[in-house]
Amino acid sequence: SAVISQKPSRDICQRGTSLTIQCQVDSQVTMMFWYRQQPGQSLTLIATANQGSEATYESGFVIDKFPISRPNLTFSTLTVSNMSPEDSSIYLCSTRLAGTDTQYFGPGTRLTVL
Amino acid sequence: GENVEQHPSTLSVQEGDSAVIKCTYSDSASNYFPWYKQELGKRPQLIIDIRSNVGEKKDQRIAVTLNKTAKHFSLHITETQPEDSAVYFCAASLGTDGLTFGKGTHLIIQP
């Protein structure tokens, strides 16, 4: 399995500000994914981040709001920009080990926007 | 894009009984169907998965069945125990794409 860590684990932010979430994997992986889990709800894919290329965003998510970086094969960041209370969610990164279908999830970042 | 429907939203069973959660998917090209268990405040954990070239898979008390024709797959938990209480999510994906999740089932095991 993959060991995935995220920073910060939680944060409380003011509306209008931005927060960058970091995701670190203990092995080199091609694809990393970012998901959002709103309170009491399911997971929704935000974007797929491949090293060396632009992230691919799902319908309803845009780069200006959720810019993603993928500087190397073990690390990615997601920024939540110009936050509003509706952005209060848990943000999870995920990855899939080479040659497998299984997606492993990081512990998540619990974001509260006031 | 893919759409995954999951039922029921809440399921309460007596300890020792079986639990069944059902999902349907819309994209016939989807070929990978995992099930995740999420306990309160924790990350989703894979409990079992199945690929489209397999009709059934079992791991101890947990089994998953897949009907490709009907675009339907189910999670079966036998001899339920209190520690099975959690939210369960089904999901579907195509190849190396990200996952599309169902809305989740809150499974309650009554002592």
Coordinates of C-alpha atoms in Angstrom, one line a residue:
Chain A
S1 CA 0.0 0.0 0.0
A2 CA 1.0 3.7 -0.2
V3 CA 1.7 5.9 2.8
I4 CA 0.2 9.3 2.1
S5 CA 0.4 12.3 4.4
Q6 CA -1.3 15.7 4.2
K7 CA -0.6 19.1 5.7
P8 CA -2.3 20.8 7.4
S9 CA -4.6 18.2 9.0
R10 CA -7.1 21.0 9.7
D11 CA -7.4 24.8 9.4
I12 CA -9.9 27.6 10.1
C13 CA -9.7 30.4 7.5
Q14 CA -11.3 33.7 6.9
R15 CA -13.4 34.2 3.7
G16 CA -11.5 35.7 0.8
T17 CA -8.2 34.1 1.8
S18 CA -6.4 31.1 0.2
L19 CA -5.1 27.9 1.7
T20 CA -2.6 25.5 0.1
I21 CA -2.8 21.8 1.1
Q22 CA 0.2 19.6 0.7
C23 CA 0.2 15.9 -0.1
Q24 CA 3.2 13.6 0.2
V25 CA 3.5 10.0 -0.9
D26 CA 6.2 7.6 0.2
S27 CA 6.8 6.3 -3.3
Q28 CA 6.9 7.6 -6.8
V29 CA 3.5 7.6 -8.4
T30 CA 2.3 8.8 -11.8
M31 CA -1.2 9.9 -10.9
M32 CA -2.5 11.8 -7.9
F33 CA -6.1 12.8 -7.3
W34 CA -7.7 15.4 -5.3
Y35 CA -11.2 14.9 -3.8
R36 CA -13.6 17.0 -1.8
Q37 CA -15.9 15.6 0.9
Q38 CA -18.5 18.1 2.1
P39 CA -19.9 17.6 5.6
G40 CA -21.9 14.4 5.8
Q41 CA -21.6 13.7 2.1
S42 CA -19.7 11.6 -0.4
L43 CA -16.4 12.2 -2.1
T44 CA -16.3 14.2 -5.3
L45 CA -13.3 14.2 -7.6
I46 CA -11.8 17.7 -8.1
A47 CA -8.9 17.0 -10.5
T48 CA -6.3 14.5 -11.6
A49 CA -2.7 15.7 -11.3
N50 CA 0.0 14.1 -13.4
Q51 CA 3.7 15.0 -13.0
G52 CA 4.9 17.2 -15.8
S53 CA 1.5 18.2 -17.2
E54 CA -1.5 20.4 -16.4
A55 CA -4.0 19.0 -14.0
T56 CA -7.3 17.8 -15.5
Y57 CA -10.4 19.2 -13.7
E58 CA -13.8 17.6 -13.4
S59 CA -17.0 19.4 -14.3
G60 CA -17.8 22.1 -11.8
F61 CA -14.2 22.7 -10.7
V62 CA -11.8 25.3 -12.3
I63 CA -8.1 26.0 -12.1
D64 CA -8.6 29.6 -10.9
K65 CA -10.4 28.3 -7.8
F66 CA -8.4 25.1 -7.2
P67 CA -4.9 25.5 -8.7
I68 CA -2.8 22.4 -8.4
S69 CA 0.9 21.8 -8.6
R70 CA 2.7 18.5 -9.2
P71 CA 6.4 19.3 -9.1
N72 CA 7.6 15.7 -8.8
L73 CA 6.4 12.1 -8.5
T74 CA 5.9 12.1 -4.7
F75 CA 4.3 15.5 -4.0
S76 CA 1.3 17.6 -5.0
T77 CA -0.4 20.7 -3.7
L78 CA -4.0 21.9 -3.9
T79 CA -4.8 25.6 -3.3
V80 CA -8.3 26.6 -2.4
S81 CA -8.5 30.2 -3.5
N82 CA -10.7 33.1 -2.5
M83 CA -12.5 30.9 0.0
S84 CA -16.1 31.2 1.0
P85 CA -18.0 29.2 3.7
E86 CA -19.2 26.9 1.0
D87 CA -15.6 25.7 0.6
S88 CA -15.8 24.2 4.1
S89 CA -15.0 20.5 3.5
I90 CA -12.5 17.8 3.9
Y91 CA -10.0 17.7 1.1
L92 CA -8.3 14.4 0.4
C93 CA -5.5 13.5 -1.9
S94 CA -5.3 10.0 -3.3
T95 CA -3.0 7.9 -5.5
R96 CA -2.8 4.7 -7.2
L97 CA 0.3 2.5 -7.2
A98 CA 1.8 1.5 -10.6
G99 CA 0.2 -1.6 -12.0
T100 CA -2.7 -1.6 -9.7
D101 CA -6.2 -0.2 -9.6
T102 CA -6.4 0.4 -5.9
Q103 CA -6.6 4.1 -4.8
Y104 CA -5.3 4.9 -1.4
F105 CA -6.3 8.1 0.4
G106 CA -4.5 10.5 2.6
P107 CA -5.9 11.4 6.0
G108 CA -7.6 14.5 4.7
T109 CA -7.5 18.2 5.5
R110 CA -10.5 19.6 7.3
L111 CA -11.1 23.1 6.2
T112 CA -13.5 25.5 7.9
V113 CA -14.1 28.9 6.3
L114 CA -15.7 31.6 8.5
Chain B
G1 CA -19.7 11.3 -17.3
E2 CA -20.2 8.4 -14.9
N3 CA -23.0 8.4 -12.4
V4 CA -23.2 6.0 -9.4
E5 CA -26.4 5.4 -7.5
Q6 CA -26.2 3.7 -4.1
H7 CA -29.0 2.2 -1.9
P8 CA -30.0 2.3 0.9
S9 CA -28.8 5.5 2.5
T10 CA -29.1 3.9 5.9
L11 CA -29.2 0.2 6.8
S12 CA -29.8 -1.1 10.3
V13 CA -29.2 -4.8 11.0
Q14 CA -29.0 -7.0 14.0
E15 CA -25.6 -8.2 15.0
G16 CA -24.9 -11.5 13.3
D17 CA -27.3 -10.9 10.4
S18 CA -26.2 -10.1 6.8
A19 CA -26.1 -6.7 5.2
V20 CA -26.4 -5.9 1.5
I21 CA -25.7 -2.6 -0.2
K22 CA -26.5 -2.1 -3.9
C23 CA -25.0 0.3 -6.5
T24 CA -25.7 1.0 -10.1
Y25 CA -23.5 2.8 -12.6
S26 CA -24.3 4.5 -15.9
D27 CA -21.1 4.2 -18.0
S28 CA -20.8 0.7 -19.5
A29 CA -17.1 1.4 -20.1
S30 CA -16.4 1.5 -16.4
N31 CA -14.2 -1.5 -15.5
Y32 CA -13.2 -1.1 -11.8
F33 CA -15.6 -1.1 -8.8
P34 CA -14.2 -0.6 -5.3
W35 CA -15.9 -0.5 -2.0
Y36 CA -14.7 1.8 0.8
K37 CA -15.4 1.9 4.5
Q38 CA -15.2 5.2 6.3
E39 CA -15.4 5.5 10.0
L40 CA -16.2 8.8 11.6
G41 CA -13.3 11.3 11.3
K42 CA -11.1 8.9 9.3
R43 CA -10.1 8.4 5.7
P44 CA -11.9 6.0 3.4
Q45 CA -10.3 2.5 3.5
L46 CA -10.6 0.0 0.7
I47 CA -12.4 -3.2 1.8
I48 CA -12.9 -5.0 -1.4
D49 CA -12.9 -4.4 -5.2
I50 CA -13.8 -6.1 -8.4
R51 CA -12.9 -5.7 -12.0
S52 CA -15.3 -6.0 -14.8
N53 CA -13.9 -9.4 -16.0
V54 CA -15.0 -11.0 -12.7
G55 CA -18.5 -11.7 -11.5
E56 CA -17.9 -12.2 -7.8
K57 CA -15.1 -11.8 -5.3
K58 CA -15.0 -12.9 -1.7
D59 CA -12.8 -12.0 1.3
Q60 CA -13.8 -13.7 4.5
R61 CA -17.1 -12.1 5.6
I62 CA -17.2 -9.6 2.7
A63 CA -18.2 -10.3 -0.9
V64 CA -18.9 -8.2 -4.0
T65 CA -21.0 -9.3 -7.0
L66 CA -21.0 -7.6 -10.4
N67 CA -23.7 -7.8 -13.1
K68 CA -22.2 -6.0 -16.1
T69 CA -25.3 -6.4 -18.2
A70 CA -27.5 -4.7 -15.6
K71 CA -24.6 -2.3 -14.6
H72 CA -25.2 -3.3 -11.0
F73 CA -22.9 -4.3 -8.2
S74 CA -23.5 -5.2 -4.6
L75 CA -21.6 -5.5 -1.3
H76 CA -22.5 -8.4 1.0
I77 CA -21.4 -8.5 4.6
T78 CA -22.2 -11.7 6.5
E79 CA -22.2 -12.3 10.3
T80 CA -22.1 -8.6 11.0
Q81 CA -20.2 -7.3 14.0
P82 CA -20.4 -4.0 15.9
E83 CA -17.1 -2.9 14.3
D84 CA -18.8 -3.1 10.9
S85 CA -20.7 0.0 11.8
A86 CA -19.5 2.8 9.4
V87 CA -20.4 4.6 6.2
Y88 CA -19.8 2.4 3.1
F89 CA -19.2 3.9 -0.3
C90 CA -19.2 2.2 -3.7
A91 CA -17.3 3.7 -6.6
A92 CA -16.7 3.1 -10.3
S93 CA -13.9 4.1 -12.6
L94 CA -12.5 3.5 -16.1
G95 CA -8.9 2.4 -16.3
T96 CA -6.7 4.8 -14.5
D97 CA -9.3 7.6 -14.1
G98 CA -10.4 8.9 -10.8
L99 CA -13.3 7.4 -8.9
T100 CA -16.9 8.3 -9.1
F101 CA -18.5 7.6 -5.7
G102 CA -22.0 6.7 -4.7
K103 CA -23.7 8.8 -1.9
G104 CA -22.9 6.3 0.8
T105 CA -24.7 3.9 3.1
H106 CA -24.7 4.4 6.9
L107 CA -24.6 0.8 8.2
I108 CA -25.7 0.4 11.8
I109 CA -25.2 -2.9 13.6
Q110 CA -27.7 -3.3 16.4
P111 CA -26.4 -5.3 19.4

